[in-house]
Every structure is written in C-alpha cells, then in structure tokens.
Coordinates of C-alpha atoms and ligand atoms in Angstrom, one line a residue:
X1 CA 0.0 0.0 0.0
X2 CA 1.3 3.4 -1.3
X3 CA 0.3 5.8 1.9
X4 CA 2.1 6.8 4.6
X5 CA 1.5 5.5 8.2
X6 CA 2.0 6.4 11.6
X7 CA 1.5 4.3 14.5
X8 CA 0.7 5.7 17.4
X9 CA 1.2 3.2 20.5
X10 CA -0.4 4.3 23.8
X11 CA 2.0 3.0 26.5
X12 CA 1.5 5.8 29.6
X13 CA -0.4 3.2 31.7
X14 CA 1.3 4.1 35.5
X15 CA 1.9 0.1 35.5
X16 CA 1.1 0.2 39.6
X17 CA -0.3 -3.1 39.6
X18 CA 2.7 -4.8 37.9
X19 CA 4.6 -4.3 40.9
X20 CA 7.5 -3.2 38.4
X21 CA 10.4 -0.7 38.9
X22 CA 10.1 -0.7 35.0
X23 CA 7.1 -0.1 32.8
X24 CA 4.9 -3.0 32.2
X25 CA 5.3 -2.7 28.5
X26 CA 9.4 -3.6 28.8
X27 CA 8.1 -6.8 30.3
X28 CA 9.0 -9.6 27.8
X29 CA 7.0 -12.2 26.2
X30 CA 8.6 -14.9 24.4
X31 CA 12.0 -12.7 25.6
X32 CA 10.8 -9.6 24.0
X33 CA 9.5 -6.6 25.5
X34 CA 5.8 -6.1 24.9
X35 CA 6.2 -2.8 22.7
X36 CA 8.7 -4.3 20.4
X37 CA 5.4 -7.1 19.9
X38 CA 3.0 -4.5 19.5
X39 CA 5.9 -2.8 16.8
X40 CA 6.3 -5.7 14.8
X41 CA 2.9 -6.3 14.2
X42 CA 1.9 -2.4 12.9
X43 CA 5.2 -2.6 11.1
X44 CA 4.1 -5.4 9.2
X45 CA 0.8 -3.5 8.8
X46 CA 2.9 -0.8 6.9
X47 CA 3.6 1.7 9.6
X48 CA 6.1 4.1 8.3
X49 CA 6.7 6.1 11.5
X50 CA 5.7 5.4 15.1
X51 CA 4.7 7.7 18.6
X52 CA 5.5 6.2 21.5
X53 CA 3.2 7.4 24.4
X54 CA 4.8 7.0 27.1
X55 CA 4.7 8.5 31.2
X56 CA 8.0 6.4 32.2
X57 CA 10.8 5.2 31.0
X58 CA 10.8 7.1 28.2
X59 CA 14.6 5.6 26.9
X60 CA 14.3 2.6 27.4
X61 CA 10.6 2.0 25.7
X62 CA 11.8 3.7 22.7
X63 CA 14.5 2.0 22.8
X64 CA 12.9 -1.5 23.4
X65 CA 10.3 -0.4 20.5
X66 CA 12.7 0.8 17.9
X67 CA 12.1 -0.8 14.5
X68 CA 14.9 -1.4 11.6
X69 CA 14.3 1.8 8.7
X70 CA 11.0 3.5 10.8
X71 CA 11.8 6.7 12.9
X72 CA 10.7 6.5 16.2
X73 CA 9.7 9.1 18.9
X74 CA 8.9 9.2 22.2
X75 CA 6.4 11.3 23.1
X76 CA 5.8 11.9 27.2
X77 CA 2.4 12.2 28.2
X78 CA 2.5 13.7 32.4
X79 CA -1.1 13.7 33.2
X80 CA -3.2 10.7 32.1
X81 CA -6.3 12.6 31.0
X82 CA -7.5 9.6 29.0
X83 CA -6.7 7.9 25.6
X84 CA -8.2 11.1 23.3
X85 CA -5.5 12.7 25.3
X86 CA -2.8 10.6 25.1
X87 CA -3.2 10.4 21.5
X88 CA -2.6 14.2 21.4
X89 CA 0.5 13.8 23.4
X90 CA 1.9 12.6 19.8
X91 CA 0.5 15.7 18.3
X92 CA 3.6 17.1 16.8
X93 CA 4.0 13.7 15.1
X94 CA 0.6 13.3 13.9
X95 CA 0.9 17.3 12.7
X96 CA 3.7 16.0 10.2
X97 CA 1.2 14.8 8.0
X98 CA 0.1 11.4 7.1
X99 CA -2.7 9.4 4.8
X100 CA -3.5 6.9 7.7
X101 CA -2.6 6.9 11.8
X102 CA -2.9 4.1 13.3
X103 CA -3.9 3.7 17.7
X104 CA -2.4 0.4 19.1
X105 CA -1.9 -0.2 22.7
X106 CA 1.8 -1.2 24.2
X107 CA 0.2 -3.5 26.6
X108 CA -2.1 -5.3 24.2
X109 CA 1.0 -7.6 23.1
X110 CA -0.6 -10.3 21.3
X111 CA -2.0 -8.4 18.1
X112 CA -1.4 -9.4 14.7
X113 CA -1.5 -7.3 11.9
X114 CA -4.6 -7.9 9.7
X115 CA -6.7 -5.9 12.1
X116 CA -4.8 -2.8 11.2
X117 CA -3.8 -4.1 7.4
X118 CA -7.7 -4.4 7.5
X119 CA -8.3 -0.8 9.2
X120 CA -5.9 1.0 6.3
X121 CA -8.1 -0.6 3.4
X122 CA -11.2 1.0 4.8
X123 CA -9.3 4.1 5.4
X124 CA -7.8 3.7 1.6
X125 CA -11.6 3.4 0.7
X126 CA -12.7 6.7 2.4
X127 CA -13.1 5.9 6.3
X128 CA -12.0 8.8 8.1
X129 CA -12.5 6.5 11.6
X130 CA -11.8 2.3 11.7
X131 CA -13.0 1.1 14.8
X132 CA -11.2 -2.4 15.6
X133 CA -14.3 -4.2 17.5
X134 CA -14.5 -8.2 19.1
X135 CA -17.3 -10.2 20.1
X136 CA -17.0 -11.1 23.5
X137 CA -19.4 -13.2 26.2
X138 CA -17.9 -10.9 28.6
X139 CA -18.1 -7.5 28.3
X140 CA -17.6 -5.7 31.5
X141 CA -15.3 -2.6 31.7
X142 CA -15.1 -2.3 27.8
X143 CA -16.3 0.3 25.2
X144 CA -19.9 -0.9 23.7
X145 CA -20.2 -0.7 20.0
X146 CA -23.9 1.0 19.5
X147 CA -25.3 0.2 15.9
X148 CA -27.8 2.2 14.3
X149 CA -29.6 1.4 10.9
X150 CA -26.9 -1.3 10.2
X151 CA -23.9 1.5 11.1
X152 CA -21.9 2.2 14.0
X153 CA -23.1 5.7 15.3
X154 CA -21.1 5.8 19.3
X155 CA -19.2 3.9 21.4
X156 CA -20.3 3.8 24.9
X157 CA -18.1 3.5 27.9
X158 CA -19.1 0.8 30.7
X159 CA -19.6 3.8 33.0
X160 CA -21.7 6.1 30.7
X161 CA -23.9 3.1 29.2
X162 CA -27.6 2.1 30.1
X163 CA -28.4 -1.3 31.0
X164 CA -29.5 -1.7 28.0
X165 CA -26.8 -0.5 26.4
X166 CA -24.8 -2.5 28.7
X167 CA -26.1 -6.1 27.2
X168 CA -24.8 -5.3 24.0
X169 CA -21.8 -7.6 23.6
X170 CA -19.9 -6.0 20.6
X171 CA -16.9 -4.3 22.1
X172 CA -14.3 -1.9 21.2
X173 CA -10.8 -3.5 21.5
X174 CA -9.5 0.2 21.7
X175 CA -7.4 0.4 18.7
X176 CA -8.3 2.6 15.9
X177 CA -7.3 3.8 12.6
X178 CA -7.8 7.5 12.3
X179 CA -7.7 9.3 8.2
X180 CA -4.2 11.3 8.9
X181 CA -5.4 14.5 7.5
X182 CA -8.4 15.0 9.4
X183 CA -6.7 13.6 12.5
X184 CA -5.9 16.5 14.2
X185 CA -9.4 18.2 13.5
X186 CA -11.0 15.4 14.6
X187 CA -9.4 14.5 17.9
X188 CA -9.3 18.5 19.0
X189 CA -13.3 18.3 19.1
X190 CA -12.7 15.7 22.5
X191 CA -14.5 17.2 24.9
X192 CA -14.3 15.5 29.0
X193 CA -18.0 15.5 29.8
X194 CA -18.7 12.2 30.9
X195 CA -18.6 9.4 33.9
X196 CA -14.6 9.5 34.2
X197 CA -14.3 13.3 33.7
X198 CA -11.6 11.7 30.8
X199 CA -11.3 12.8 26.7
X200 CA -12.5 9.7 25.1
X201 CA -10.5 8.3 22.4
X202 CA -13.8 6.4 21.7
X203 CA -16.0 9.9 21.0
X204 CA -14.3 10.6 17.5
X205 CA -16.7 7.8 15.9
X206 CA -19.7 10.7 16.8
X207 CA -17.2 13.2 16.5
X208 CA -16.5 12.2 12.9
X209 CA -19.9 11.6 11.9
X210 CA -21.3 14.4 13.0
X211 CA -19.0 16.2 10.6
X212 CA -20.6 14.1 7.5
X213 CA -17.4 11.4 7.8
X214 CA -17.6 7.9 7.4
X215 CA -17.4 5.2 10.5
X216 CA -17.1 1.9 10.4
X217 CA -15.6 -1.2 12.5
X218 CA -13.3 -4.5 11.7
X219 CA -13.0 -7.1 13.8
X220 CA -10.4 -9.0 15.3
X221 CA -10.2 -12.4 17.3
X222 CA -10.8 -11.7 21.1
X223 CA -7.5 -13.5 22.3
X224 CA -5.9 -11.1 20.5
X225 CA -6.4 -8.3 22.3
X226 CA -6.0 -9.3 25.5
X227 CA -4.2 -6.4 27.9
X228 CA -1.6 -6.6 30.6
X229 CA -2.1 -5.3 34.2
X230 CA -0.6 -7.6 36.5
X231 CA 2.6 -10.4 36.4
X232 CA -0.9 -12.7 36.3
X233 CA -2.2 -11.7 33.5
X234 CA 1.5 -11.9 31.7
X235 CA 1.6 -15.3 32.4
X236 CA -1.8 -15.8 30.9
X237 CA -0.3 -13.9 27.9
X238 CA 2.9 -15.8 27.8
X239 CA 0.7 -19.0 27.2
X240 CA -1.6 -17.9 24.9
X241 CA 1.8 -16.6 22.4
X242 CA 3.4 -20.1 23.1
X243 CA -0.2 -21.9 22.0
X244 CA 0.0 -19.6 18.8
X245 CA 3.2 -20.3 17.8
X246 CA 3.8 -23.6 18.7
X247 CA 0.9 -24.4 16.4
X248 CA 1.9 -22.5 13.9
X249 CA 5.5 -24.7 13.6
X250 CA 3.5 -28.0 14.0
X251 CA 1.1 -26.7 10.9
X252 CA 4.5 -25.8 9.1
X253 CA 5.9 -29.5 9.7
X254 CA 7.6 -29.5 13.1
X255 CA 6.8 -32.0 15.1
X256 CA 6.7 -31.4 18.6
X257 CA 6.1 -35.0 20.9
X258 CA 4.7 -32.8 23.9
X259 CA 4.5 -29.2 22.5
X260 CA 3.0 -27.6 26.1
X261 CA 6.4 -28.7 27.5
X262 CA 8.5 -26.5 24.6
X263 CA 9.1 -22.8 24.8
X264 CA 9.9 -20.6 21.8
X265 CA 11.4 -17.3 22.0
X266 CA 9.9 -14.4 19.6
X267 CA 12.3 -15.5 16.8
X268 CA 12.3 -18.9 16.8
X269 CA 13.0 -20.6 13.6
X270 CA 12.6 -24.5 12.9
X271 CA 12.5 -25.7 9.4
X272 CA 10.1 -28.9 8.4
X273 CA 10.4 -32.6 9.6
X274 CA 12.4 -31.0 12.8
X275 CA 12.0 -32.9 16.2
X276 CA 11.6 -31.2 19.3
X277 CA 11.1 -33.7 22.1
X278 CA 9.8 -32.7 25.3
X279 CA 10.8 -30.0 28.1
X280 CA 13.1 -28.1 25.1
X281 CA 14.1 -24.1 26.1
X282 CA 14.8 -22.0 23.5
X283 CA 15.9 -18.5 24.1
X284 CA 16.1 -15.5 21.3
X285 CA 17.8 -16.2 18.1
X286 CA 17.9 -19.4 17.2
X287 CA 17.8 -21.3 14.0
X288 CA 16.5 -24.7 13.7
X289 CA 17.2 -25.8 10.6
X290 CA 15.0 -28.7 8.6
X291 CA 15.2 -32.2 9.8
X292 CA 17.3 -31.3 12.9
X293 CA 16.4 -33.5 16.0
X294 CA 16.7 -32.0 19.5
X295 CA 16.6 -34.3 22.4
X296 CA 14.8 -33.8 25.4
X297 CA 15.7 -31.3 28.2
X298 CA 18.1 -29.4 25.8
X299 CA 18.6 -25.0 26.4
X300 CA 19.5 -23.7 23.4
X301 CA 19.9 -19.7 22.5
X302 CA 21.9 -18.1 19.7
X303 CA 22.7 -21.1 17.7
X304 CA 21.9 -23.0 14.8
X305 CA 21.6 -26.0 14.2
X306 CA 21.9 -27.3 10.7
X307 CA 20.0 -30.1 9.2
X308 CA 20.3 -33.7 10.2
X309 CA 22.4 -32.8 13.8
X310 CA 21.4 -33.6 16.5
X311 CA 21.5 -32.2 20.3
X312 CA 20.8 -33.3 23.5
X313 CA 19.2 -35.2 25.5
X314 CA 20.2 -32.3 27.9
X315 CA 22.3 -30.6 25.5
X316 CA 23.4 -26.6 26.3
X317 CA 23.9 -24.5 23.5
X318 CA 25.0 -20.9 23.7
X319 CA 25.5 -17.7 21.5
X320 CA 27.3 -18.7 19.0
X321 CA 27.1 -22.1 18.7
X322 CA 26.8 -23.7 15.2
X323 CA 26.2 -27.1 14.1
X324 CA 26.9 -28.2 10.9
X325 CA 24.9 -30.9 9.0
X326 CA 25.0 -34.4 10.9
X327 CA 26.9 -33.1 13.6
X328 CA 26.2 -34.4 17.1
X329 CA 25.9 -32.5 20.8
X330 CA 24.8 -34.9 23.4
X331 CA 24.4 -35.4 26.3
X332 CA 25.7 -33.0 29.0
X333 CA 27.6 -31.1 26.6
X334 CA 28.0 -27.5 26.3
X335 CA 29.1 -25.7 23.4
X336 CA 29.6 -21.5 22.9
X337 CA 30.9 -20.1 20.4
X338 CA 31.8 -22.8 19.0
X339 CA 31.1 -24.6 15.0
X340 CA 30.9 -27.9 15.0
X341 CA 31.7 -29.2 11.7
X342 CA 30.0 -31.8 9.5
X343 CA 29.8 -35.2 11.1
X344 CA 31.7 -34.4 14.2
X345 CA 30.8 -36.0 17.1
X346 CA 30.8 -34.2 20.8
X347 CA 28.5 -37.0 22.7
X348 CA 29.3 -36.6 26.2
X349 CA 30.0 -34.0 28.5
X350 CA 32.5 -31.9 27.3
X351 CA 32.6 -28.0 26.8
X352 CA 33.7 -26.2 23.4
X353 CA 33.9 -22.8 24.1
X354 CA 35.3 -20.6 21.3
X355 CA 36.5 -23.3 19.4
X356 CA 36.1 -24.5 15.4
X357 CA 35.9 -28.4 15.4
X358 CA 36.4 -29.9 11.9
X359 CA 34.4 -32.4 9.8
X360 CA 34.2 -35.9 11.1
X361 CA 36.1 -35.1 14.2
X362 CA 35.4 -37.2 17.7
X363 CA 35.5 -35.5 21.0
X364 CA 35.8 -38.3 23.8
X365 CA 33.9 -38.1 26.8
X366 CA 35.1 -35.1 29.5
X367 CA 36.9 -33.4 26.9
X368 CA 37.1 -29.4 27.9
X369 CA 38.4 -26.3 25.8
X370 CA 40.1 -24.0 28.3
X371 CA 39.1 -21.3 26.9
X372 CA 39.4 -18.7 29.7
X373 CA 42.6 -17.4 31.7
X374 CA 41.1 -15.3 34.1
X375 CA 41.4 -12.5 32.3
X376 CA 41.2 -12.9 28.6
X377 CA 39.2 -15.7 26.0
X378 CA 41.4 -17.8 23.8
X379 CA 40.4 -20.1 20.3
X380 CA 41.1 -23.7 20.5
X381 CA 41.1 -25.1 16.8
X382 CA 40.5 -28.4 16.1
X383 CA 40.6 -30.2 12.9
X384 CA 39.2 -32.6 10.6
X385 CA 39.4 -36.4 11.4
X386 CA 40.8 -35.5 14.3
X387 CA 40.2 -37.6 17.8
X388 CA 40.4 -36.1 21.3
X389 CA 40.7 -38.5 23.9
X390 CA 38.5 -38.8 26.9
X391 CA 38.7 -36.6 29.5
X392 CA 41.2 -34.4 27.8
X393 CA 42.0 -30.1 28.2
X394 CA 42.9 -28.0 25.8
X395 CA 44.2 -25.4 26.9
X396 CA 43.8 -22.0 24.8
X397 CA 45.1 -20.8 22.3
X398 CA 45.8 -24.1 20.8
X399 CA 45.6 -25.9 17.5
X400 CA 45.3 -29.8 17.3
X401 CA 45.7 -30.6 13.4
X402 CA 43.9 -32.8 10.9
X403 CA 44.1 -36.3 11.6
X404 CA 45.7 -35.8 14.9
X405 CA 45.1 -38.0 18.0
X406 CA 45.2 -36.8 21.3
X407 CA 45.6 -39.6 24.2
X408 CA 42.9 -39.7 27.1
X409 CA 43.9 -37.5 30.6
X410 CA 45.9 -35.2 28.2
X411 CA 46.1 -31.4 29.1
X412 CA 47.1 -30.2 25.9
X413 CA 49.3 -26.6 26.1
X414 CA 50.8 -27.0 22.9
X415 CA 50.2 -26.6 19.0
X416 CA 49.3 -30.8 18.0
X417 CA 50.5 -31.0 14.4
X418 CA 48.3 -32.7 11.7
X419 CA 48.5 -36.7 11.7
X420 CA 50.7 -36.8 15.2
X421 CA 49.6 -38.5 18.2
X422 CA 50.2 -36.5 21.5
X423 CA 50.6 -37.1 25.2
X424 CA 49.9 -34.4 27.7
X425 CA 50.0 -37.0 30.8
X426 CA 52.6 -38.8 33.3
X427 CA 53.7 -42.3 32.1
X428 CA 52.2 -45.4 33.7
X429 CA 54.7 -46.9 36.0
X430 CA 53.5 -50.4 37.0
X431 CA 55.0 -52.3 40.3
X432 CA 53.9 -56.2 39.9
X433 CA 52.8 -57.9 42.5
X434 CA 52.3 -55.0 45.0
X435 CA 48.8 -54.9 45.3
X436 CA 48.5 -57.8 48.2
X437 CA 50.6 -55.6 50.0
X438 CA 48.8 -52.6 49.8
X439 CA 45.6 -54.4 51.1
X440 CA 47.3 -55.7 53.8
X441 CA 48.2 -52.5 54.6
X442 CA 45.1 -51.1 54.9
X443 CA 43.0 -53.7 56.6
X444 CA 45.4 -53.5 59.4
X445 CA 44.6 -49.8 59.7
X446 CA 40.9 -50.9 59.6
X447 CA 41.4 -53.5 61.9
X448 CA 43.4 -50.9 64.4
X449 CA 41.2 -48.1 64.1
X450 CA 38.5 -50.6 65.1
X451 CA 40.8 -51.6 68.6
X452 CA 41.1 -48.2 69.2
X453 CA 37.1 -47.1 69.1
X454 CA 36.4 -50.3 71.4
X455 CA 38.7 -49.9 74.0
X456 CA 37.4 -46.3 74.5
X457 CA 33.8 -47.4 75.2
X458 CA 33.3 -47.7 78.9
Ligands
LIG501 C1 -10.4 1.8 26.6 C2 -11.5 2.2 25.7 C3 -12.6 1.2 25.7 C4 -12.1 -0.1 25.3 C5 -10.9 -0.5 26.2 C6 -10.3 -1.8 25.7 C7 -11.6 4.7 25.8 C8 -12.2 5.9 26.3 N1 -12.0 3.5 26.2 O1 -10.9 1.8 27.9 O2 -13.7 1.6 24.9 O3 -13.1 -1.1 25.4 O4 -9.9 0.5 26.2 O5 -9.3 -2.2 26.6 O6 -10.6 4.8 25.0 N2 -3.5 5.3 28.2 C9 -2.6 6.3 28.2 N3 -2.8 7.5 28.7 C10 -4.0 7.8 29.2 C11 -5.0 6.8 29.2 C12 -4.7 5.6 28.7 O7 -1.4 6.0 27.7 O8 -4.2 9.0 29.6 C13 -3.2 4.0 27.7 C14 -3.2 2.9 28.7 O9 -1.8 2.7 29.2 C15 -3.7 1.7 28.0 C16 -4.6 2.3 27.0 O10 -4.3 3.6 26.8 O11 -2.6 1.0 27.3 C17 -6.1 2.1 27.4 O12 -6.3 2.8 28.6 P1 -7.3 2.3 29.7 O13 -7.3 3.2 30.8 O14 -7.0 0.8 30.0 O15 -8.7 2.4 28.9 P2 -10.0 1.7 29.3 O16 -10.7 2.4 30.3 O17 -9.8 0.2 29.6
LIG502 MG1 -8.1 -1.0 30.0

C-alpha cells in the first residue's frame, strides 16, 4: 500500500499493579518486550513512523520499541487525562502529516497485523474513523459498540452506558485507525464531559460523523487483544503466544512429541520434519534448521543447528554455537561459540567454548576447551578427522591438526601437528605384585582403628 502510516502506540499506563520498577510494556514475552510485539505487528501492517506514548521510561521503551528503517519518537504524556489525550501527546508527530494513523496499545501484546492491514483498506476506501471491535461473552469494563440502521453511530463507555446498552456484547478493542489529515481536527473536538471526567478516544466515531465522515468497525479475534495489568495476566499472555506459535510450527511441519512442555522465543526458527522432544528451552535467536532433531531437556539460545544434527538429550547451547549438517551434541555437553563441523561428534559431556571443530572429528567423553585465563578468551582449533581422547584439556590458544590424536587425561598446552599422536599425561609406572601388600596394609589400619574405638567405650 502506497500511503504513509504512523503508529501511534499508547504505552503511559502508570503500570502500579505490575509491581515493576520498570514499565509493564518492557516486560518480555517470548524474551521480547511487549512494545517491540506491539511494533512488529503495525510494522508489518505498513507503519512508516511510530509515537511512542509514554509516562515512564521514556529511553528505554523507545528504545525497546525501535524498529529497523521507521523513525521513532517518544512522546511523554504527564497527566493521564484519558486515551483522546494521550493520542494528542503525539500531536507534533501526527501534525507532520500522514494518509492513515494508526492507535495500538503497548500492553495489548498479542495483536497481529490484519486488524490494522484491515483498518488501512477501509481508510484507503474513504473511512476517516476504523473502529477495531471483538465479540466477547464478557463485556464488563469495555467500550460498547452501538449500531444504528446497520452502522456504527457511538461507542459507549461501561460507565456512561444504560443497562440496556450495557447487554450489548460487541466491544471496542480500543485500537483505531484514524484518516491522517483530518486527525488533528478530529481529535481536538474531544470534549471530558462524561462518567470519568476523561477525553474519550472512543467519542471521535460521533465526532467524525457528525462532521458528515464515514465510521465503520473491523474485527479482530478476542484472544488477541488481551491487555496486561498484572505479572498474572503476563503469564496468561505468555501461554496464549506459546499456544499460537507452537501451532503454527506444527502446521508448518515440526513436530513437537509434547509441544505444552517447549518454549519458543519471539524469533524462533525451525524448518520442516524437525523434532523437538519434550521439556526443550529455547531463548532468542535461534535457527532450527530442517530435519534437525533435538533431544529432550536441551537449552539452546543463539545457535543454529543445521540439518540432520542432533542435540541433546540435555544438550546446552550458547550464542554462537553452530552445528553443521549431521553433527552431534549430546548429552551433557556444552558448546559457545563454538562450529561444530560436518559429522563431528561431541556426545558426552564436554565443553567447546570458542572453538572451530572440523568435519568428522570425535571429542571423547570429558573433553574441555580451556578457553578462559582469568582475564582474557582464547580459540582452541581443532581439525578434521581429528580424535580427542576422553577426559582431555585444551588449553587456549591451541591448535590440534587434521588427523591428529590426542591420548585420554591429556592437558594439551601446545600446537598438535596434523596426523601426530600427543601425550599431555605422566607415564604409567607399574609395580607387579604389589597390590597384596597394599591391602594388607590397609585392613590393618581398619582393623586398628577398630581396637582403638572399642577400647574407649566404657
Ligand atoms: C479503553 C476504551 C474502551 C475499550 C478498552 C479496551 C476509551 C475511552 N475507552 O478503555 O472503549 O473497550 O480500552 O481495553 O478509549 N492510556 C494512556 N494515557 C491515558 C489513558 C490511557 O497512555 O491517559 C493507555 C493505557 O496505558 C492503556 C490504553 O491507553 O494502554 C487504554 O487505557 P485504559 O485506561 O485501559 O482504557 P479503558 O478504560 O480500559
Ligand atoms: Mg483498560
């Protein structure tokens, strides 16, 4: 669509009962802070520029709203006089002139775009108001949609409606779409007379009518637009986006064995045929590619996982972390930084940490990149074919090369050339026949120890 757009996001809410030192809309769902939800979906809805209402925190919402190639402003409002207010606290935004504004709210987190895509076709067809409405079985404390003659004439507040009015069970979600160049106009004529003594967003559909514009509503989906008052209703909010999205990657070929026990961050990506087994974490920015498997009880943030590897069971993998195709983490094992190359196996718990590990490569049991010397972080390069024996360090920076072998208990300070095999361990020393001895030795101790207690016992 060829108009301009600005969103204007109402996010002054005083948060008290979040119990917060921060505004409730930098609380994170699916590791994101609600704003940047609220951002992505009227930035896929073709929002060009945003206003960010805010009373708190003004930094660190804009911050945590930013959006790559929109400009972004933060716009305080002090007193909260109500939402026709608030919207004005963006006025010198709105007075740069645009075809469409759009009114999201920061702390209605789960909306997608096609209520607003929606919204800007009707304001594309001549709308100068878009009323976003829901149908709810429960309609106490919102905005009544009142329908006259087949059109929407008012909304009525809980507080200002009969109880007539009151049974009517079309609501207004609160978001709007508002024609940009009668905007200003429009929301100047907001007067305060009513039950709250507030300026109504909600009186610009009679506002607008009365001036001979057009009014009409869209709907959305009721879960959608589900707010955020307390750490409670987070939780609730949390759960629904992990329902959504979860289905959404088992509709697009993931399978998932137990998919209430796996949690996706906002950006999760896993291709088709994918397993996730049960009780999986995954934290922001990770990359699942198709066909991967990942084992049960495996945390996994910043990485990617290429087809045909496979992690876990209770697998770690940090920032950083890349598995090439048929590549193995198992169990136990913890890997940062660190590419595991094609084929190469790192079963049992063992740490890479800034580290390359080449194709086909086979890191025994206990193995360990030191990576860290107090002070500063060090690369440990290992190569292709190569085989670390169990329970070896490496000690960074190091390089074992292709082919190489390293023998089990080594600690490894030194540069392993390709095809050598290295020792980093004291020699075996063997005494035949002395193990009798030693026994002996320590069965009499037993035995004396023994004496000693029972003589002392009266
Ligand atoms: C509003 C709507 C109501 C709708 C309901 C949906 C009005 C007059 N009423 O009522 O029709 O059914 O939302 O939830 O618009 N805000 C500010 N500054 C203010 C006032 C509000 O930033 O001065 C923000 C709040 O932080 C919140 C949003 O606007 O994100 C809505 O405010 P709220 O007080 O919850 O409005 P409601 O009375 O619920
Ligand atoms: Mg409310």
């Amino acid at each position: 669509m060829n108009r301009s757009c600005l969103a204007v996001i109402l996010a002054a809410g005083d948060s008290t009962r979040m119990k917060s030192s921060m505004s409730k809309v930098l609380h994170p769902i699916a590791g994101q802070p609600m704003i940047a939800h609220v951002m992505a979906a009227v930035a896929e809805a073709g929002m060009t520029d945003a206003a960010l209402v805010v009373g708190r925190d003004a930094e660190k919402v804009a911050k945590a709203g930013s959006v790559e190639g929109v400009a972004v402003s933060a716009y305080l409002q002090t007193e909260r006089l109500g939402t026709g207010h608030a919207v004005l606290a963006a006025r010198e935004a709105i007075a740069k002139g645009f075809d469409d504004i759009l009114v999201a709210y920061g702390d209605v987190p789960l909306i997608t775009p096609q209520p607003f895509t929606e919204a800007r076709e009707k304001l594309a067809e001549g709308a100068d108001v878009v009323v976003i409405g829901f149908n709810t079985d429960k309609p106490t404390g919102y905005g009544r949609l009142i329908v006259e003659n087949g059109e929407l004439v008012a909304i009525r507040e809980e507080k200002d409606a009969t109880d007539e009015e009151r049974k009517i069970t079309w609501c207004n979600s609160g978001l709007m779409a508002i024609n940009g160049a009668k905007a200003l106009d429009l929301l100047g004529k907001i007067g305060n007379k009513n039950a709250k003594g507030e300026y109504y967003l909600t009186d610009l559909v009679e506002i607008a009518r009365a001036a001979g514009g057009k009014v009409v509503a869209v709907n959305a989906p009721e879960e959608e637009l589900a707010g955020c008052n307390t750490r409670a209703e987070l939780a609730v909010l949390e759960r629904f986006w992990q329902e959504r999205r979860r289905h959404e990657l088992m509709l697009s070929g993931v399978t998932m064995i137990a998919p209430e026990t796996v949690f996706l961050a906002f950006d999760t990506q896993i291709g088709q045929d994918a397993v996730i087994e049960p009780n999986v974490v995954f934290g922001p920015g990770v990359s699942i590619e198709a066909g991967a498997v990942i084992h049960a009880f495996s945390h996994i943030e910043g990485a990617r996982v290429s087809g045909g590897a496979t992690v876990g069971p209770f697998a770690r993998l940090r920032p950083g972390a890349d598995l090439a195709t048929g590549s193995k983490v198992g169990n136990f094992c913890e890997v940062k930084n660190g590419r595991i190359g094609e084929g190469a196996k790192v079963n049992h718990l063992t740490y890479v940490g800034d580290a390359t590990v080449g194709a086909n490569a086979n890191l025994g049991a206990g193995t360990i990149t030191c990576n860290y010397d107090g002070v500063n972080k060090h690369l440990t390069e290992i190569g292709a074919n190569t085989f670390i024996g169990s329970n070896s360090s490496l000690v960074a920076p190091v390089s074992i090369g292709d082919g190489a072998y390293v023998a089990s208990g080594s600690v490894i300070t030194e540069n392993v050339p390709a095809d050598a095999l290295a020792f980093g361990r004291a020699r075996q020393e063997m005494k035949p026949g002395r193990a009798p001895a030693l026994r002996e030795r320590a069965l009499a101790f037993k035995a004396a120890k023994k004496a000693a207690q029972d003589a002392e016992k009266p």
